[in-house]
Short mmCIF file of C-alpha atoms in Angstrom, two decimals:
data_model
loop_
_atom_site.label_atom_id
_atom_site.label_comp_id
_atom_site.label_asym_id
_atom_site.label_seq_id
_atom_site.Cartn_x
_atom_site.Cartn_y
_atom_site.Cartn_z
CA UNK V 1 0.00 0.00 0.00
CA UNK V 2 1.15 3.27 -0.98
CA UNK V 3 1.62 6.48 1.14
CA UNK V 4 -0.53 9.02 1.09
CA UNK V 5 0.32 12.45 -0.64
CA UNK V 6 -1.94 15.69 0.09
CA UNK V 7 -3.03 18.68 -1.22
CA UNK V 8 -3.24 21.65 1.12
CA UNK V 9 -5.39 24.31 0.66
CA UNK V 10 -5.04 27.92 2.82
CA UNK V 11 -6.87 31.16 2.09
CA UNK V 12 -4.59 33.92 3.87
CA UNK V 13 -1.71 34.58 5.73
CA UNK V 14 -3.70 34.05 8.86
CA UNK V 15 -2.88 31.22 11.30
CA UNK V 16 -5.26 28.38 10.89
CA UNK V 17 -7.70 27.99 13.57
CA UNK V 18 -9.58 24.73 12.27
CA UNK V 19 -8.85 21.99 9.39
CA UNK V 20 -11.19 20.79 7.32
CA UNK V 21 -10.49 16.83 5.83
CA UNK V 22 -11.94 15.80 2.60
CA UNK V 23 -11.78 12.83 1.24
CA UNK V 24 -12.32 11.85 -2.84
CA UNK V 25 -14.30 9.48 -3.89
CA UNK V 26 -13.33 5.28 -5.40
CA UNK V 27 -10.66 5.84 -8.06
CA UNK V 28 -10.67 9.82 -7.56
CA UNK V 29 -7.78 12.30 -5.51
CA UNK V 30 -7.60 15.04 -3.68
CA UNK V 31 -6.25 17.15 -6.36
CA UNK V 32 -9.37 16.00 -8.54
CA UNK V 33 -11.70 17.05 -5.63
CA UNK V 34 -10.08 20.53 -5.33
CA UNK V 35 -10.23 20.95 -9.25
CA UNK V 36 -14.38 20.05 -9.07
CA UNK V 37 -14.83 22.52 -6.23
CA UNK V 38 -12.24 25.18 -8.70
CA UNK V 39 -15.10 24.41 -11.41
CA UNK V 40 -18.51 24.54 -9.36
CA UNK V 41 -17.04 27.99 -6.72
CA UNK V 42 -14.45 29.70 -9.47
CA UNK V 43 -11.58 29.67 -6.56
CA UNK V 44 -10.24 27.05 -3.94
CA UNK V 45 -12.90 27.59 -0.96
CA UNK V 46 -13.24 30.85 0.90
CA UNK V 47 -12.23 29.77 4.35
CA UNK V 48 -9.59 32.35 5.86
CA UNK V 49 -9.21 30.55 8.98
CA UNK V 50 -8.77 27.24 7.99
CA UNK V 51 -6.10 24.91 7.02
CA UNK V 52 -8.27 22.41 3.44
CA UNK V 53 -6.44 18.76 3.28
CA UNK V 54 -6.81 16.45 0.25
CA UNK V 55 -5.34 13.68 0.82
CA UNK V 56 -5.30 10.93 -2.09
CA UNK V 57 -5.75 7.65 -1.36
CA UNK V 58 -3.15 4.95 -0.89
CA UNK V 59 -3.01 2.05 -4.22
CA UNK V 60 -4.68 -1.13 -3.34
CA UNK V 61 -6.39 -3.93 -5.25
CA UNK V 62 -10.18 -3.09 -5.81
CA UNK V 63 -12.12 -6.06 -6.37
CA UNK V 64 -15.13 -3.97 -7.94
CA UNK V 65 -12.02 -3.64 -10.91
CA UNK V 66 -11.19 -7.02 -11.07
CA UNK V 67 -8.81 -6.55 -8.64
CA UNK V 68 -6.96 -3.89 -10.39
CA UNK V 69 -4.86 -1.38 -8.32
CA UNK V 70 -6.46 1.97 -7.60
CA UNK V 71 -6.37 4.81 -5.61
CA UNK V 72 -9.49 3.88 -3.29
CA UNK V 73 -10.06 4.83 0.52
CA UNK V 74 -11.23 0.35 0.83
CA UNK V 75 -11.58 -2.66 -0.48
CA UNK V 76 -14.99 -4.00 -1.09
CA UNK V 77 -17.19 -6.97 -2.77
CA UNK V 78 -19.77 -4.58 -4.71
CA UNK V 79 -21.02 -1.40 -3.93
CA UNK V 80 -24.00 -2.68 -2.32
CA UNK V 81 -25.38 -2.15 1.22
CA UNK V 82 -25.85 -5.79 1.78
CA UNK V 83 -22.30 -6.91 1.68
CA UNK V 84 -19.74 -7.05 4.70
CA UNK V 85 -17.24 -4.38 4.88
CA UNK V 86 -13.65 -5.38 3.80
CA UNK V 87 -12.38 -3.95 7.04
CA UNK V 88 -9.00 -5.04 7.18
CA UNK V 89 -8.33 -2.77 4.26
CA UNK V 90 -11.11 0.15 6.20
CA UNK V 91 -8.56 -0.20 9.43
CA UNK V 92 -5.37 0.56 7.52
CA UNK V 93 -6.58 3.60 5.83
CA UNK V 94 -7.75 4.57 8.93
CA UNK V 95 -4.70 4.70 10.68
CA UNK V 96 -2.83 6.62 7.84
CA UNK V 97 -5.59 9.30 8.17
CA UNK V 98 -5.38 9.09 11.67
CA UNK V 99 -1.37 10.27 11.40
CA UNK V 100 -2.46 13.54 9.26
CA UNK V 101 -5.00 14.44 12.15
CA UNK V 102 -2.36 14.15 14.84
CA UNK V 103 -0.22 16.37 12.58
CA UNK V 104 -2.65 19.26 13.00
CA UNK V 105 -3.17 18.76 16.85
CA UNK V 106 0.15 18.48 16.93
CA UNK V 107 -0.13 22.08 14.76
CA UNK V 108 -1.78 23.63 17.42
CA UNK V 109 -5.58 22.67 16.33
CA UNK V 110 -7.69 21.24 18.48
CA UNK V 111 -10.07 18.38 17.93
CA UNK V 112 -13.15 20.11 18.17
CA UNK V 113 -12.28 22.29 15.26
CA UNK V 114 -11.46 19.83 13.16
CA UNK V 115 -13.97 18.92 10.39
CA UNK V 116 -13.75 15.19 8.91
CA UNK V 117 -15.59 14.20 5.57
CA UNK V 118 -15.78 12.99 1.99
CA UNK V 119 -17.58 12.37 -1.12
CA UNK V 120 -18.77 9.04 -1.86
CA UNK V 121 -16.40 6.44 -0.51
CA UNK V 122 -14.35 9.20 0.97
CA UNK V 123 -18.02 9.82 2.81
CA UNK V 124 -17.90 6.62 4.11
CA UNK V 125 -14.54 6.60 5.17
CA UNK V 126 -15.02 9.97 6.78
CA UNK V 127 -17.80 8.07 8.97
CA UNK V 128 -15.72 5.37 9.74
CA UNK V 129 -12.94 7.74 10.99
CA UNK V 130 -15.04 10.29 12.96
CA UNK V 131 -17.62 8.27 14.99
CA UNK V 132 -14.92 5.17 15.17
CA UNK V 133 -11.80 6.87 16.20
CA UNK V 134 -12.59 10.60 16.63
CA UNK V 135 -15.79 11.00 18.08
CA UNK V 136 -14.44 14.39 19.33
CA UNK V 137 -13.68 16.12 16.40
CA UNK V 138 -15.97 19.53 15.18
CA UNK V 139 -18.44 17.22 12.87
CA UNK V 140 -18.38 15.40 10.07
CA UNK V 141 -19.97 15.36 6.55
CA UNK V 142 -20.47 12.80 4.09
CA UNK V 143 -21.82 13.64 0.30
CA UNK V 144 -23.62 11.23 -2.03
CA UNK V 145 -22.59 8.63 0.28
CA UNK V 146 -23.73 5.37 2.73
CA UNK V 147 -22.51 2.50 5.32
CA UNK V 148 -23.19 -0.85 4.83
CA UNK V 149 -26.31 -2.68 6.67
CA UNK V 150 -24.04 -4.29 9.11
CA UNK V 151 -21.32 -1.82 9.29
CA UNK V 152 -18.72 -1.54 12.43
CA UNK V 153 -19.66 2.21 12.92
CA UNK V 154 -22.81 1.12 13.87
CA UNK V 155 -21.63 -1.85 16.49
CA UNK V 156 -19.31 0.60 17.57
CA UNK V 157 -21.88 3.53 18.53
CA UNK V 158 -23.48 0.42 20.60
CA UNK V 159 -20.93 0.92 23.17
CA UNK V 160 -20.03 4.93 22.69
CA UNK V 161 -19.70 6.82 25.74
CA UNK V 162 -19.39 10.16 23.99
CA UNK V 163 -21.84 13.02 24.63
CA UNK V 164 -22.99 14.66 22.04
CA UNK V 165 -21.18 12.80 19.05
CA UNK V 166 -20.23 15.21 16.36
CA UNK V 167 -22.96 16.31 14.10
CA UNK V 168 -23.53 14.97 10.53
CA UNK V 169 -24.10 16.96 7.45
CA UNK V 170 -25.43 14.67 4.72
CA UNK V 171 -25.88 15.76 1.01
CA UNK V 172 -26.97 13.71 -1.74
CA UNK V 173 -28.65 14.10 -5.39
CA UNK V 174 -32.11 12.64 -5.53
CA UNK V 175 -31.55 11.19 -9.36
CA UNK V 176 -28.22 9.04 -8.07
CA UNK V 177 -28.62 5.14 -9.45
CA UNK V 178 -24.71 4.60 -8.26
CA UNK V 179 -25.80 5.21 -4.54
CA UNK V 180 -29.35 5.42 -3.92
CA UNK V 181 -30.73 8.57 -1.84
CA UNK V 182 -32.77 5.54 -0.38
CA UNK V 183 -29.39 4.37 0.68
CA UNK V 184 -27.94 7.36 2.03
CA UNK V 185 -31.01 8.53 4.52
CA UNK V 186 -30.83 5.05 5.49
CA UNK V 187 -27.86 5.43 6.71
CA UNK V 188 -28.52 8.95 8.14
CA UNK V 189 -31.33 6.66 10.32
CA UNK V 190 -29.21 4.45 11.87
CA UNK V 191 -26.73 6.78 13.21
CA UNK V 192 -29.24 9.15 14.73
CA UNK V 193 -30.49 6.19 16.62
CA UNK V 194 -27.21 6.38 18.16
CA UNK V 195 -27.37 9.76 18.89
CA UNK V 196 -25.91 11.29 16.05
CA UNK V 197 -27.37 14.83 15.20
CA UNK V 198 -27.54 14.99 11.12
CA UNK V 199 -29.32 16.30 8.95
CA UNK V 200 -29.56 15.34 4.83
CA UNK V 201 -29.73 18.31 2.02
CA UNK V 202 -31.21 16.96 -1.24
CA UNK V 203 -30.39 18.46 -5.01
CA UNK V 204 -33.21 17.94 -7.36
CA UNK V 205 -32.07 16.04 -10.60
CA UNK V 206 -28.70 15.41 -9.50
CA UNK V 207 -26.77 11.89 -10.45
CA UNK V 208 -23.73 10.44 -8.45
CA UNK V 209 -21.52 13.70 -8.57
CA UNK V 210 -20.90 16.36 -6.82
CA UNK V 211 -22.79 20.09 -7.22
CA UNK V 212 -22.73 23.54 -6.62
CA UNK V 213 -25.54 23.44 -4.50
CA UNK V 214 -23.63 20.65 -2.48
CA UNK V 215 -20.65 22.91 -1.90
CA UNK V 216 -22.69 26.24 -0.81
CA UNK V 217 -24.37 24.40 1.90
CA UNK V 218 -21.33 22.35 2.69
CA UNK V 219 -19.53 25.99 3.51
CA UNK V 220 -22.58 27.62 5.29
CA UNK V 221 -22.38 24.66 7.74
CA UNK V 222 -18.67 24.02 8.24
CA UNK V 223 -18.45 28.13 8.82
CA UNK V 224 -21.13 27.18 11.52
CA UNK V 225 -19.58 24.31 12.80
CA UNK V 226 -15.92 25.83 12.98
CA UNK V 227 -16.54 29.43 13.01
CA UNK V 228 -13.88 32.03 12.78
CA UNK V 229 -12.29 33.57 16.07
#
């Protein structure tokens, strides 16, 4: 498995009081996120007090390519919300993300203004990563994306002890056949049953991709969530 390379993103010359962490999609990067938002917002993100990481994912064999390498967050059997998770290859990603966190508390950031979340995949990994291992952190967002039925996040809020967990901010096109709305407000379910505070924004006659729409709310709530000092 590869390392991880990442594209950072700052507004100003002001010191960074929060980080936002977004995560691509199966087969995408983090440069190929930022270039999307370039195209839908005209500039990199207007944040001037926070610190934007894209990381890319590491190379692994993706079954759903006949087990082709590919830059992809996890393994899995089909994109399907009936399968098991592939969590072996979930836990080592997890731990490489969990090194660039540390780097920015180690920066001077704190946890709760720290924003974790992705599109697609990178949604799901973003889940995985926030209510698994840092169920401190500012909040976490997830776009056009799911769990699996039986997913570990789930068994894992069984036992949480954290009060509140960090709120969710779910956005997903209502015309998307590659994951279902259907899918994605199921998932939005099951975690508030744990306690999770989330909400889901839906674009009319959007597909699997990501929108302008998606990206203006996405700022109005991370601007709430980690506001500027």
């Amino acid at each position: 498995m590869s390392a991880l390379r990442v594209t950072t993103v700052r507004q100003s010359n002001e010191e960074a009081t929060g980080t936002v962490l977004f995560l691509h999609g199966s087969e995408g990067s983090g440069e190929g996120i930022l270039a999307r938002i370039k195209e839908h917002l005209g500039d990199d993100w207007q944040f001037r007090h926070l610190r934007i990481l894209f990381p890319t994912a590491p190379v692994m064999n993706y079954t759903p390519l006949g087990g082709a390498a590919a830059n992809v967050w996890f393994d899995r059997h089909r994109l399907s919300p009936t399968v098991p998770e592939c969590l072996e290859s979930i836990e080592a990603s997890m731990e490489m993300l969990k090194q660039l966190i540390e780097k920015e508390i180690e920066l001077g950031i704190p946890l709760h203004r720290i924003i974790i979340g992705g599109y697609s995949m990178g949604g799901a990994m973003a889940m995985h990563l926030t209510y698994r291992m840092f169920p401190r952190v500012g909040g976490c967002f997830a776009m056009s994306s799911f769990l699996n039925d039986s997913s570990i996040v789930y068994k894992s809020l069984e036992t949480n002890t954290e009060d509140p967990l960090p709120p969710l901010s779910m956005m997903h096109g209502d015309s998307d056949e590659l994951v279902p709305m259907e899918w994605g407000a199921e998932t939005l379910k099951q975690l508030q049953r744990f306690g999770v505070k989330g909400t889901m924004t839906i674009a009319r006659n959007v597909p699997h991709e990501l929108c302008k729409e998606h990206f203006i709310n996405l700022t109005r709530w991370i601007n709430n969530i980690v506001p500027h000092l």
